[in-house]
JSON list of C-alpha atoms and ligand atoms in Angstrom, two decimals:
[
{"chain": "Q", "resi": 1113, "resn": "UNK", "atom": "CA", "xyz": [14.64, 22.83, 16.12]},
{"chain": "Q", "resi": 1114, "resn": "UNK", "atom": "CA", "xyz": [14.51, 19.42, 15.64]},
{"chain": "Q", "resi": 1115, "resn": "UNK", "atom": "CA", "xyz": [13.83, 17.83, 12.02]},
{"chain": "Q", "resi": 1116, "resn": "UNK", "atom": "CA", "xyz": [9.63, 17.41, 12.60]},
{"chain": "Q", "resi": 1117, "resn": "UNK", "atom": "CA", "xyz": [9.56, 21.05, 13.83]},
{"chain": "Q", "resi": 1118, "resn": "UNK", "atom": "CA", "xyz": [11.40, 22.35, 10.95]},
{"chain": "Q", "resi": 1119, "resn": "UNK", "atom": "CA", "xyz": [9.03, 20.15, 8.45]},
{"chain": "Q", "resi": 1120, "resn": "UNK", "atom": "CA", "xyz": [6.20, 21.82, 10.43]},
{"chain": "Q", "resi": 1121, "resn": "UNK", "atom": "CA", "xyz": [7.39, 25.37, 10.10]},
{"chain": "Q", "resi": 1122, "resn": "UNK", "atom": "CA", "xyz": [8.55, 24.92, 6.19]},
{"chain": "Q", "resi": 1123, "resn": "UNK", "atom": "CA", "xyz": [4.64, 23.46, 5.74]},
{"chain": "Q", "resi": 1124, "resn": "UNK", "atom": "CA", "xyz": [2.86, 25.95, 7.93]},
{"chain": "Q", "resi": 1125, "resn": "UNK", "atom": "CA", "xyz": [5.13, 29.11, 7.06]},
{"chain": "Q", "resi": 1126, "resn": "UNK", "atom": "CA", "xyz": [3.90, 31.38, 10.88]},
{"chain": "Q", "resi": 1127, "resn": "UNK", "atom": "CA", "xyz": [1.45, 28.82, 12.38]},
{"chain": "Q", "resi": 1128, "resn": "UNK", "atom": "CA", "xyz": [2.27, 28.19, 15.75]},
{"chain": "Q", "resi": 1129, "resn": "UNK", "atom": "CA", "xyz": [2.78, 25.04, 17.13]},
{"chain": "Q", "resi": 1130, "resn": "UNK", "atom": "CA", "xyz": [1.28, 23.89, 20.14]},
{"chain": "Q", "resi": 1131, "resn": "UNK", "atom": "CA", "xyz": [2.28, 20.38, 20.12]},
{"chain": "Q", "resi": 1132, "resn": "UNK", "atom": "CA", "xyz": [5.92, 18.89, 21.05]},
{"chain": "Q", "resi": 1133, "resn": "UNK", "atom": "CA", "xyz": [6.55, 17.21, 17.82]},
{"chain": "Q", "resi": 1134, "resn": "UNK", "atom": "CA", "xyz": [9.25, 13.77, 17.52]},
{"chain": "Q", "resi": 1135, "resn": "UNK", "atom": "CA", "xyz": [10.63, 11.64, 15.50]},
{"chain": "Q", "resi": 1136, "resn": "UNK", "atom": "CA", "xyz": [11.35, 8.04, 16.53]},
{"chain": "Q", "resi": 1137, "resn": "UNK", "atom": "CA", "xyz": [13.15, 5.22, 14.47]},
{"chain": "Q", "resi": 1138, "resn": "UNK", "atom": "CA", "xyz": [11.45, 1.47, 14.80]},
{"chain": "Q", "resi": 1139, "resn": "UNK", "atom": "CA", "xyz": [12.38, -1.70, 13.44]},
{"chain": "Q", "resi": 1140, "resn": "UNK", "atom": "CA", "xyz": [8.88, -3.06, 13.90]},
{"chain": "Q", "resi": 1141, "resn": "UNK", "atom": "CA", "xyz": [7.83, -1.70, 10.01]},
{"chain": "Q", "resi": 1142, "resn": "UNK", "atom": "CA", "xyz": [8.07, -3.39, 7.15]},
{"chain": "Q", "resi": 1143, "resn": "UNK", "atom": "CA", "xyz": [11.19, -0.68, 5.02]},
{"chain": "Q", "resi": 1144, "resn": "UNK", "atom": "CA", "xyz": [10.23, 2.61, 5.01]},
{"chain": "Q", "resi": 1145, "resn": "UNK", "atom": "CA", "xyz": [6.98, 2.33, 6.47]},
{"chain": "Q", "resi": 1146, "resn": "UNK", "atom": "CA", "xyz": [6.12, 5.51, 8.72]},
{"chain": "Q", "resi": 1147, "resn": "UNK", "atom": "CA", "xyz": [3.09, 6.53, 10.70]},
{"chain": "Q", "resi": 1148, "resn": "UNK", "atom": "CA", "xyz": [2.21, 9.23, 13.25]},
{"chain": "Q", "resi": 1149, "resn": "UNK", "atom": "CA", "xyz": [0.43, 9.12, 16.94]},
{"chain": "Q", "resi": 1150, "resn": "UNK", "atom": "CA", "xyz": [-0.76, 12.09, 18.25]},
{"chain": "Q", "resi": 1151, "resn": "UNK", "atom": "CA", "xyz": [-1.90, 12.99, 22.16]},
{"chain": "Q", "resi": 1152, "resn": "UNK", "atom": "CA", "xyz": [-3.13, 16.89, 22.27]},
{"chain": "Q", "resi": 1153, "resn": "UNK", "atom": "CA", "xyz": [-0.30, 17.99, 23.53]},
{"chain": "Q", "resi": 1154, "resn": "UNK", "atom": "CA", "xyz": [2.29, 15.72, 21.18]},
{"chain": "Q", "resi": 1155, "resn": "UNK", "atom": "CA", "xyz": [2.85, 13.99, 17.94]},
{"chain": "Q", "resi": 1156, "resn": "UNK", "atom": "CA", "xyz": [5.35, 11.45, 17.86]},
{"chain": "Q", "resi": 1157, "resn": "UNK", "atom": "CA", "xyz": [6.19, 10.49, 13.89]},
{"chain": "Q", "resi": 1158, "resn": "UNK", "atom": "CA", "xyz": [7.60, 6.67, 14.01]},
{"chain": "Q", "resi": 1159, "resn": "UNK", "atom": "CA", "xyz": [9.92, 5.64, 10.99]},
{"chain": "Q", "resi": 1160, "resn": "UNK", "atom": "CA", "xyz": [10.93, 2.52, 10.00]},
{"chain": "Q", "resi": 1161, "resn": "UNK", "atom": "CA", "xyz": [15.13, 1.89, 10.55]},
{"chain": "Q", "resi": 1162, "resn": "UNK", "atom": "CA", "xyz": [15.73, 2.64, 6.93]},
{"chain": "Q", "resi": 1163, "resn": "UNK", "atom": "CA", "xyz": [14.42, 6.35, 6.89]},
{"chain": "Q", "resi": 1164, "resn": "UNK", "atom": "CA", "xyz": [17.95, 7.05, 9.21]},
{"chain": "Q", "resi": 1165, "resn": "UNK", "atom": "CA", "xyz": [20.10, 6.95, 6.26]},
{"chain": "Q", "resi": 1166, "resn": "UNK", "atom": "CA", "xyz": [17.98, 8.93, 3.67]},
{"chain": "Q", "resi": 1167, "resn": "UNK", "atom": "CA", "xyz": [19.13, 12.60, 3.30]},
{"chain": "Q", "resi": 1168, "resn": "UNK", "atom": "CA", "xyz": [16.75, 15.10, 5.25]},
{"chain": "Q", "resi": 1169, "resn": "UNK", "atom": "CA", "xyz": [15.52, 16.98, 2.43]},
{"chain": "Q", "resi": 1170, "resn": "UNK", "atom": "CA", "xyz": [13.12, 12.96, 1.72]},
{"chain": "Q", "resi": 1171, "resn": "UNK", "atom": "CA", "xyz": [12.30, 12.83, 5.11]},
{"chain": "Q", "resi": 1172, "resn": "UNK", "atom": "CA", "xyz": [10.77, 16.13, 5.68]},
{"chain": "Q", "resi": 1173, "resn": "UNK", "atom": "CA", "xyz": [8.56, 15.57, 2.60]},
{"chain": "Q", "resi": 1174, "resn": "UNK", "atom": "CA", "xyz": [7.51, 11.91, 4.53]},
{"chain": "Q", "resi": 1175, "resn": "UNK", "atom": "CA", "xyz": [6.74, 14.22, 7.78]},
{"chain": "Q", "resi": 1176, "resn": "UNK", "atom": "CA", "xyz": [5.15, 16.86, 5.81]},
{"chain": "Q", "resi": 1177, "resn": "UNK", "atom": "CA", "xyz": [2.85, 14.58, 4.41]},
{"chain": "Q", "resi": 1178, "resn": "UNK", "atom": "CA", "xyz": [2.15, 12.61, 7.25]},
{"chain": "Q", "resi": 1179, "resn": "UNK", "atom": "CA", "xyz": [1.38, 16.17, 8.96]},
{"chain": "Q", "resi": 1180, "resn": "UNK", "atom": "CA", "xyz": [-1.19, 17.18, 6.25]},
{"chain": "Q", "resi": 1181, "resn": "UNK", "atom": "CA", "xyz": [-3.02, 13.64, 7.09]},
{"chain": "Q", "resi": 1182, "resn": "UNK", "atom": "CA", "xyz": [-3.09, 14.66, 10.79]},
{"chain": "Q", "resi": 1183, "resn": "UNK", "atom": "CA", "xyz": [-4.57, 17.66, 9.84]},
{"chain": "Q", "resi": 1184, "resn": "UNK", "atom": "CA", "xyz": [-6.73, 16.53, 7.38]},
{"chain": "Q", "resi": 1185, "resn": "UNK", "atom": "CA", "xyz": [-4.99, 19.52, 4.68]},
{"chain": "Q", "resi": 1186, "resn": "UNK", "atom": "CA", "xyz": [-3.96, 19.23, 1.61]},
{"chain": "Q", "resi": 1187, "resn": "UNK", "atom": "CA", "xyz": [-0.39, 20.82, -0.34]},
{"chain": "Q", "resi": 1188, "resn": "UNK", "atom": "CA", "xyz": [2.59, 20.12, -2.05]},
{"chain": "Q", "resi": 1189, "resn": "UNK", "atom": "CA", "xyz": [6.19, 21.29, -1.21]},
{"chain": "Q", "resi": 1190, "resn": "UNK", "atom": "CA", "xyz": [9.41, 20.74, -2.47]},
{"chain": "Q", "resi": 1191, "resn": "UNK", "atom": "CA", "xyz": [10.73, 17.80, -0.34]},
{"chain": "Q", "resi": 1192, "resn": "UNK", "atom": "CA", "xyz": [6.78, 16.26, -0.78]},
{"chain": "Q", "resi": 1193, "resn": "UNK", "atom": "CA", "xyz": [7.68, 15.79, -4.51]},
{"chain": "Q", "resi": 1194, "resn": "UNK", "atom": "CA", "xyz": [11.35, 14.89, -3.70]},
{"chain": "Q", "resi": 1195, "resn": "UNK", "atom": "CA", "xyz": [9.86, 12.22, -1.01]},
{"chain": "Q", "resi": 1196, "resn": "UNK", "atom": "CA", "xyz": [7.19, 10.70, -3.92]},
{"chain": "Q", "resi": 1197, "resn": "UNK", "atom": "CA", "xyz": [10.06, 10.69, -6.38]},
{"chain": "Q", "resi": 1198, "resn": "UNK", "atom": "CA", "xyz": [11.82, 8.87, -3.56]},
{"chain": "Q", "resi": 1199, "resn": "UNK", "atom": "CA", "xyz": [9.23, 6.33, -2.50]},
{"chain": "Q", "resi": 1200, "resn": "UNK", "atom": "CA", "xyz": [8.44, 5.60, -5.97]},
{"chain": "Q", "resi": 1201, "resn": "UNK", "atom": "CA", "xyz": [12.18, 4.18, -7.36]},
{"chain": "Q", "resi": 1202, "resn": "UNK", "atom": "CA", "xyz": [13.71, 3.21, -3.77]},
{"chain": "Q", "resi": 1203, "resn": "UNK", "atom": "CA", "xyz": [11.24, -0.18, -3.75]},
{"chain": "Q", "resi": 1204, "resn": "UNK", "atom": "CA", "xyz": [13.03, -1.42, -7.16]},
{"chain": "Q", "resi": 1205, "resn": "UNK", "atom": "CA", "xyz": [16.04, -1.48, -5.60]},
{"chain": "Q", "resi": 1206, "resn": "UNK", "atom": "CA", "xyz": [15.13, -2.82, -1.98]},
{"chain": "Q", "resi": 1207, "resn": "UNK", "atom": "CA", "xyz": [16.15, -7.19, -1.50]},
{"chain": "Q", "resi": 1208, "resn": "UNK", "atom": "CA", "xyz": [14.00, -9.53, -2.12]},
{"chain": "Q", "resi": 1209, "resn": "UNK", "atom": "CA", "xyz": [13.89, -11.80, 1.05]},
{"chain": "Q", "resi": 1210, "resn": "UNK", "atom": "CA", "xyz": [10.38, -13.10, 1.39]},
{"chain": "Q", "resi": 1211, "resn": "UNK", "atom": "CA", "xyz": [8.64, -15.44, -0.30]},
{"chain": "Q", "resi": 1212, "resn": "UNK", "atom": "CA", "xyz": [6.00, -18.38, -0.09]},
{"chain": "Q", "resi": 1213, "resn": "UNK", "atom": "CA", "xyz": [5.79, -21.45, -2.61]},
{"chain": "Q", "resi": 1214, "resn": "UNK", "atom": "CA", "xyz": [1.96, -20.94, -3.22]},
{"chain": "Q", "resi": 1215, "resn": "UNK", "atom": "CA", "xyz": [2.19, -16.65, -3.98]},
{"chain": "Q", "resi": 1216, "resn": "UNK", "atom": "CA", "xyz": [5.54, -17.34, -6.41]},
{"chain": "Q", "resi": 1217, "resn": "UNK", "atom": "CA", "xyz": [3.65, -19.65, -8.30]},
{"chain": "Q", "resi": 1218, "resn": "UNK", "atom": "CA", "xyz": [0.56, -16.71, -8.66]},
{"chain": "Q", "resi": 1219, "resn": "UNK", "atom": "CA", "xyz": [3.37, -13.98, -9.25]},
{"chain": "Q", "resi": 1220, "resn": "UNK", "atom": "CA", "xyz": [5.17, -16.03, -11.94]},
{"chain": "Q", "resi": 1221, "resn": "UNK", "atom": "CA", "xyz": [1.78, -17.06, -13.76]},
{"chain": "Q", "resi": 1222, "resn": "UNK", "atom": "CA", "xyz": [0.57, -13.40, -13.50]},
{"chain": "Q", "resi": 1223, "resn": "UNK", "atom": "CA", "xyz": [4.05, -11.91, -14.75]},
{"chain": "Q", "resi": 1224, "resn": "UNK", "atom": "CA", "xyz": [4.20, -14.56, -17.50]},
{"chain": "Q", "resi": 1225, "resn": "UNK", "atom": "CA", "xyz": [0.71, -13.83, -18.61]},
{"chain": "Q", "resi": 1226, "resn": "UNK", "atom": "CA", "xyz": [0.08, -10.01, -18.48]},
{"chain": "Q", "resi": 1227, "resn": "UNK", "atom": "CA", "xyz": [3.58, -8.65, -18.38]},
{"chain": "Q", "resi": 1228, "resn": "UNK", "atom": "CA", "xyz": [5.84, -10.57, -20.44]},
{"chain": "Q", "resi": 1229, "resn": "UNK", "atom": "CA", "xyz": [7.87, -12.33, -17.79]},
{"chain": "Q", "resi": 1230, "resn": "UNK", "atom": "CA", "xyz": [9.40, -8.60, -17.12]},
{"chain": "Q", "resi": 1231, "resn": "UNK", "atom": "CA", "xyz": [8.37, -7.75, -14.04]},
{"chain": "Q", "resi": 1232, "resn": "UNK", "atom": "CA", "xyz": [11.11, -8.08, -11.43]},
{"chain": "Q", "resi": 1233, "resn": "UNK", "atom": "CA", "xyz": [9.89, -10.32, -8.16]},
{"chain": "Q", "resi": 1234, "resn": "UNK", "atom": "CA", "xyz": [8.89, -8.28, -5.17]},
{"chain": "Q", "resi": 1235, "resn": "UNK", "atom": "CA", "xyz": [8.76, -9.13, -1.58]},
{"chain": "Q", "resi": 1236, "resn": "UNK", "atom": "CA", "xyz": [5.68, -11.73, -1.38]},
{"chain": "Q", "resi": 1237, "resn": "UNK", "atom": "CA", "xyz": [3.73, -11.57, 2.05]},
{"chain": "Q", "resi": 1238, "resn": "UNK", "atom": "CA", "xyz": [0.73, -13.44, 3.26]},
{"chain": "Q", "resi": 1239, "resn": "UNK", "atom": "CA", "xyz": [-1.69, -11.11, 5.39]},
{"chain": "Q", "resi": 1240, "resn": "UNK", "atom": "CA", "xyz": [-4.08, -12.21, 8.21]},
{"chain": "Q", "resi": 1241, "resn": "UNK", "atom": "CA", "xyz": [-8.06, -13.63, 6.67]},
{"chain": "Q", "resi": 1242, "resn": "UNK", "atom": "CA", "xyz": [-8.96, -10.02, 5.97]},
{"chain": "Q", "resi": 1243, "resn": "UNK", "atom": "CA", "xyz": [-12.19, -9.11, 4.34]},
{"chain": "Q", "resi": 1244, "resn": "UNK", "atom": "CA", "xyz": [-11.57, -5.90, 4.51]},
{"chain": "Q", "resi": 1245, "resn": "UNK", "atom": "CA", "xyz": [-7.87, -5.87, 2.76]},
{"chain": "Q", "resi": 1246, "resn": "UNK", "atom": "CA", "xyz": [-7.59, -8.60, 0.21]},
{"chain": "Q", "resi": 1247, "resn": "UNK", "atom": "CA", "xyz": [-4.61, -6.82, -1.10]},
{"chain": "Q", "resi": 1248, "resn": "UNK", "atom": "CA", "xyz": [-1.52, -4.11, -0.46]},
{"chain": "Q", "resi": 1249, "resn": "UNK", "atom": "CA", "xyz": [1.60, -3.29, -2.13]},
{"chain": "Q", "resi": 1250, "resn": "UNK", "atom": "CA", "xyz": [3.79, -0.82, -0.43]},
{"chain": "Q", "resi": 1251, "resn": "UNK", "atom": "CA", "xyz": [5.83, 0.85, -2.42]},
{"chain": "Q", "resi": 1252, "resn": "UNK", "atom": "CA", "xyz": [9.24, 1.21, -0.28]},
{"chain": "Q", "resi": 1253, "resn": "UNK", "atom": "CA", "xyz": [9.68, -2.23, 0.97]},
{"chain": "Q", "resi": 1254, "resn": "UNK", "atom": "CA", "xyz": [8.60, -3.63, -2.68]},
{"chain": "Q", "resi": 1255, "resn": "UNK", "atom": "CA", "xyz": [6.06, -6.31, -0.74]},
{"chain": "Q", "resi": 1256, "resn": "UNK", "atom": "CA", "xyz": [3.05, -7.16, -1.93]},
{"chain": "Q", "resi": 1257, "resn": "UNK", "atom": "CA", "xyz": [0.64, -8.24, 0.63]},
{"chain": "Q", "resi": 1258, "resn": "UNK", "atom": "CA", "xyz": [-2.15, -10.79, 0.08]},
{"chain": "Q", "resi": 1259, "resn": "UNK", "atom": "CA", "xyz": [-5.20, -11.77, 2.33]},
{"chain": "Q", "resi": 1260, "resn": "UNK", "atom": "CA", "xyz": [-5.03, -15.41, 3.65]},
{"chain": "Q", "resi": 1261, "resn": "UNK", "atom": "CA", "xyz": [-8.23, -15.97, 2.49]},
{"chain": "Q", "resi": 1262, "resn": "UNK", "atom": "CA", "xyz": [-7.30, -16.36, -0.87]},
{"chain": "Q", "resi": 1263, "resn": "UNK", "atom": "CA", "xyz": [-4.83, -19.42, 0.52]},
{"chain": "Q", "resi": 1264, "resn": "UNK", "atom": "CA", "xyz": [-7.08, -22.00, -0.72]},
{"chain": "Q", "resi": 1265, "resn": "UNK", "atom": "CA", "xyz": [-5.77, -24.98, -3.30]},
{"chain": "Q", "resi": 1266, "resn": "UNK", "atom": "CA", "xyz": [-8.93, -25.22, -5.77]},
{"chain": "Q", "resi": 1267, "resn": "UNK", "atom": "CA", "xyz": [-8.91, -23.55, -8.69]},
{"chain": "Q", "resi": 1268, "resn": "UNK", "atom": "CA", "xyz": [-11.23, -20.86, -7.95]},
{"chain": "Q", "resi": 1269, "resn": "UNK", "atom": "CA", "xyz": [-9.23, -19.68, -5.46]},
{"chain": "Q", "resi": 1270, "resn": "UNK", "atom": "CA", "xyz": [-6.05, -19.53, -7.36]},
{"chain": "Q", "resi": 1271, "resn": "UNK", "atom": "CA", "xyz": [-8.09, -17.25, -10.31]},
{"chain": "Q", "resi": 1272, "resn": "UNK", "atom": "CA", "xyz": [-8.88, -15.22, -7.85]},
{"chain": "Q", "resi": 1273, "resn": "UNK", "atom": "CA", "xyz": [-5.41, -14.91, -6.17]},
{"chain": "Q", "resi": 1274, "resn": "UNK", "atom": "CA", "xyz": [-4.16, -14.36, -9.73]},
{"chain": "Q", "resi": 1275, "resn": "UNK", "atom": "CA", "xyz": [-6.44, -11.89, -9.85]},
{"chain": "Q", "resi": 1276, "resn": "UNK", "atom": "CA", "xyz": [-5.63, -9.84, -6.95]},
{"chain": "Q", "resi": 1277, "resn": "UNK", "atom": "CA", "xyz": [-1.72, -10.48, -7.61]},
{"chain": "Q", "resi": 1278, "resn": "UNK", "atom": "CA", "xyz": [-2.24, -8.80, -10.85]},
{"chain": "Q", "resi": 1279, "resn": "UNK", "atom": "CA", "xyz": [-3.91, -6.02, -9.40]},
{"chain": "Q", "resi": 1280, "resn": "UNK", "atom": "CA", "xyz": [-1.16, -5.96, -6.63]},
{"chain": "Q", "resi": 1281, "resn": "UNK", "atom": "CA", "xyz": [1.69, -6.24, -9.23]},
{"chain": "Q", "resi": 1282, "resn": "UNK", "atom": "CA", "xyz": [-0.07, -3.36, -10.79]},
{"chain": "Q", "resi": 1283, "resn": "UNK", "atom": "CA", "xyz": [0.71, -0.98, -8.55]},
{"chain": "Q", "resi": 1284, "resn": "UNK", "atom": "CA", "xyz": [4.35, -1.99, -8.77]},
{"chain": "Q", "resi": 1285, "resn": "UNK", "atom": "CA", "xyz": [4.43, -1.45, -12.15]},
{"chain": "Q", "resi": 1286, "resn": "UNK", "atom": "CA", "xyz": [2.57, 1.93, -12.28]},
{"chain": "Q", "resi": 1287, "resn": "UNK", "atom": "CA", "xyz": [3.41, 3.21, -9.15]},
{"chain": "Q", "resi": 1288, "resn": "UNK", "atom": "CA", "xyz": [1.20, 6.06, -8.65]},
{"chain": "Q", "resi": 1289, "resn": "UNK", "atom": "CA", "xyz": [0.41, 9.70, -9.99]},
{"chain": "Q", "resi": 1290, "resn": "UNK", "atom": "CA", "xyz": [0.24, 12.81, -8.23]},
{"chain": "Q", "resi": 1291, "resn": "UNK", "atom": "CA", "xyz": [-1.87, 16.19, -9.19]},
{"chain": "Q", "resi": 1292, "resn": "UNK", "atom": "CA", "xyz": [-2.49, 19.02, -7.03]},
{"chain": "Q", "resi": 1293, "resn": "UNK", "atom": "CA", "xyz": [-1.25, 17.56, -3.70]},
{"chain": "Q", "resi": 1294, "resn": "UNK", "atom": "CA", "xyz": [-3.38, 14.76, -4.21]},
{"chain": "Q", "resi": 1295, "resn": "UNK", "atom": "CA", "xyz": [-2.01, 10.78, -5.18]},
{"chain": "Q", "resi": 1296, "resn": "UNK", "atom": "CA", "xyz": [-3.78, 8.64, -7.44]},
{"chain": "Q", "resi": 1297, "resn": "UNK", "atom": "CA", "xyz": [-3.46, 4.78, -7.44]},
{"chain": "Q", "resi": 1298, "resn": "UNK", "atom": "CA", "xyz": [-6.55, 3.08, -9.38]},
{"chain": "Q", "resi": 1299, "resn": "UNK", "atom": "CA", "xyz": [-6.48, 5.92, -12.08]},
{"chain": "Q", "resi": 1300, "resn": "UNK", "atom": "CA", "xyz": [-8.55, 5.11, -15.50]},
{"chain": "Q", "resi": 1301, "resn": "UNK", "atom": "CA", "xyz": [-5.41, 4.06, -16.73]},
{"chain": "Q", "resi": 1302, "resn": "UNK", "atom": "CA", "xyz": [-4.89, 1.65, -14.49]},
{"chain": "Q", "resi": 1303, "resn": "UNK", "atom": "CA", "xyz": [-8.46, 0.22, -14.23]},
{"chain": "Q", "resi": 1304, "resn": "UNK", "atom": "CA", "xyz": [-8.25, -0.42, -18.17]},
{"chain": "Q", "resi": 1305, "resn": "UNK", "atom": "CA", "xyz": [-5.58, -2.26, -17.40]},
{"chain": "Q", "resi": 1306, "resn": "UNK", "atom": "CA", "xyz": [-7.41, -4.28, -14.32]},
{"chain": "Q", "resi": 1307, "resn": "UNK", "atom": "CA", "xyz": [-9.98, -5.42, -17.07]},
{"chain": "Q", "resi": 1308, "resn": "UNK", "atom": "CA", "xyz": [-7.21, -7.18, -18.97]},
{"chain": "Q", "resi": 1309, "resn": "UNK", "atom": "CA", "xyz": [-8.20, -9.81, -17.15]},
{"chain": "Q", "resi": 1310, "resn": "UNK", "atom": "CA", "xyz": [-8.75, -12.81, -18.75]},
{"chain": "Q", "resi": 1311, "resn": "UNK", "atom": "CA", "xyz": [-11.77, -13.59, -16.73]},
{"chain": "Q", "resi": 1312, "resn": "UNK", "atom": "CA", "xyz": [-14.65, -10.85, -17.48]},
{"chain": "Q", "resi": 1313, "resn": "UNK", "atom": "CA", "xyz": [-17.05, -12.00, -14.66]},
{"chain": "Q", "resi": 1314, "resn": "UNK", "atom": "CA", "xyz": [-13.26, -11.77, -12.19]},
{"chain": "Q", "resi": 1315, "resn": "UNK", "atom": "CA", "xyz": [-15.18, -9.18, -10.35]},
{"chain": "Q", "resi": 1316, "resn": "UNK", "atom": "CA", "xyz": [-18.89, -10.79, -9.63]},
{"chain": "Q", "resi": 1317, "resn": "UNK", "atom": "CA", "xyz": [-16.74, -14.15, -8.82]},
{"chain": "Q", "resi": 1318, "resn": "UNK", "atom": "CA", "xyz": [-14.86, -12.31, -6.08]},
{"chain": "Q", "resi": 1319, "resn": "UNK", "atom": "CA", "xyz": [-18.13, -10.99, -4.68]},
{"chain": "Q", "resi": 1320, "resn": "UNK", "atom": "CA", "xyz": [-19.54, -14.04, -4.84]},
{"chain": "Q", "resi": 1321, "resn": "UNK", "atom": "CA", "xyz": [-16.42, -15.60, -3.35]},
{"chain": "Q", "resi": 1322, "resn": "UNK", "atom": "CA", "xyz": [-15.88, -13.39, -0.15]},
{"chain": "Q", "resi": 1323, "resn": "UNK", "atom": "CA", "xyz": [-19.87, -13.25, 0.32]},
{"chain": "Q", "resi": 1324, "resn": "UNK", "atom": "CA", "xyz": [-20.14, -17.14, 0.55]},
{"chain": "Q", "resi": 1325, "resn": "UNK", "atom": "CA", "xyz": [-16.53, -16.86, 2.56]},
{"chain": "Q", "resi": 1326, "resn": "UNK", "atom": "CA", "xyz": [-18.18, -14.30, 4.90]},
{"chain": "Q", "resi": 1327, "resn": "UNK", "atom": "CA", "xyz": [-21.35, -16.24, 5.67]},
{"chain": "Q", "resi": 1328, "resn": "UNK", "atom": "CA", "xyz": [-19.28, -19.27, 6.88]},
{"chain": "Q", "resi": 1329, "resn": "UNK", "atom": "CA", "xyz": [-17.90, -16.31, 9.32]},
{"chain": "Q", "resi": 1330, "resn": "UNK", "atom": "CA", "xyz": [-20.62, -14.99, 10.43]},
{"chain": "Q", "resi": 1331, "resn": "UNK", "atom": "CA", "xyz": [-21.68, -18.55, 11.70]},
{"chain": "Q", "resi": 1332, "resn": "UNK", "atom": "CA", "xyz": [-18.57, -19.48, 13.28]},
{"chain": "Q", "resi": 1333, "resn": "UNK", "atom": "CA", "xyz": [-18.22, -16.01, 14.79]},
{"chain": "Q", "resi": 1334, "resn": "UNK", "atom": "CA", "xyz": [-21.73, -14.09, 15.31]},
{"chain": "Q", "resi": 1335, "resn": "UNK", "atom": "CA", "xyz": [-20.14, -11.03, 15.19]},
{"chain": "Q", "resi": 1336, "resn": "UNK", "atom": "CA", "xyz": [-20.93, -8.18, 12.31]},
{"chain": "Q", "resi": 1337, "resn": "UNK", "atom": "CA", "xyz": [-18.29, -6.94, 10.11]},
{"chain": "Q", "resi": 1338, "resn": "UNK", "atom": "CA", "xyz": [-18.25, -4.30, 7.83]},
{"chain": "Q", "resi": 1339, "resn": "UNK", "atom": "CA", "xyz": [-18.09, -5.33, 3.53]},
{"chain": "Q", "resi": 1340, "resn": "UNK", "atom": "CA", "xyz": [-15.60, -3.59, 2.32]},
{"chain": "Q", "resi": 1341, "resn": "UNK", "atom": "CA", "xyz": [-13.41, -3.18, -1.36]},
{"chain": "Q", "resi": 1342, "resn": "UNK", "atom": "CA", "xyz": [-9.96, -2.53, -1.64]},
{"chain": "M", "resi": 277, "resn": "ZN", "atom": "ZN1", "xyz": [-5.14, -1.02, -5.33]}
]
């Protein structure tokens, strides 16, 4: 039994399996990224390099979880909670190796501003000019992720970097809060925080920002695309 069938069998106690299930280890993800591909017949679990020297007990929570999204289920186990516990601390301790003038200058103005100049520097990534994702920050590889859009020099376009830094840096700082096999990211808690922005209309500006962005898009490319919040 290799170490997918044996998360599937410890998650499904008598379901049979009618899939061959594998794992694979790639160095194409950012650190201990993971995701799953399925055929009907297989389902082939790709890790990132990193997940080869964490203890099997952490890994079986990662493919139990990534099971329930295949199957659209929800539960908790033992090595899901170790795994979260996992996830959660094993970013503050991962190197800091990326970094671009423009998002260090956002990071140390938003860390200055709304967390006393104590929040540690993560990784610091531009993204492609996504409408769709203005924002990520993945917890394992401590990188925070920012849509090129928001590359811009003028000063509107720095507030609203700053602003989706802070909500970026956010997640670093709060991680994220499990309840009944279910994670929570943008709890209350963390959206009273999000209006400590200094800039009350932040939100209308940003809609107003990626609307006029979009329509400059839709000229150059007449293609439709989908409006969507992070
Ligand atoms: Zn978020």
């Amino acid at each position: 039994m290799n170490i997918a069938e044996r998360a599937y069998s410890e998650l499904f106690p008598g379901r049979s399996l009618n899939k061959t299930l594998a794992v694979k280890y790639s160095r194409a993800f950012n650190a201990y990224n993971a995701n799953v591909k399925y055929t009907p017949f297989s389902m082939t679990f790709r890790l990132s390099y990193e997940w080869k020297k964490v203890s099997d007990e952490i890994k079986i929570g990662l493919l139990q979880l990534l099971l329930l999204k295949a199957c659209n289920e929800k539960k908790r186990t033992l090595n899901i909670d170790l795994y979260e516990r996992f996830i959660k601390s094993v970013g503050d301790y991962a190197a800091v190796t990326e970094c671009d003038p423009v998002l260090e200058e956002s990071y140390a103005r938003v860390n200055e501003k709304y967390f006393y100049g104590m929040l540690d520097k993560p990784n610091l990534r531009w993204g492609g000019q996504s409408f769709s994702k203005l924002g990520t920050y993945e917890y394992g590889a401590n990188m925070v992720t920012i849509s090129s859009i928001f590359s811009g020099e003028d000063e509107k376009a720095k507030e609203l970097l700053d602003y989706i830094m802070y909500h970026e840096l956010l997640h670093k700082k709060h991680k994220f809060h499990t309840k009944n096999g279910r994670s929570f990211h943008h709890t209350k808690h963390f959206r009273n925080k999000e209006k400590e922005f200094d800039n009350p209309h932040i939100e209308e500006d940003l809609k107003k920002f990626l609307g006029k962005k979009r329509f400059v898009r839709v000229f150059s490319r007449p293609k439709k695309r989908k409006f969507l919040w992070f």
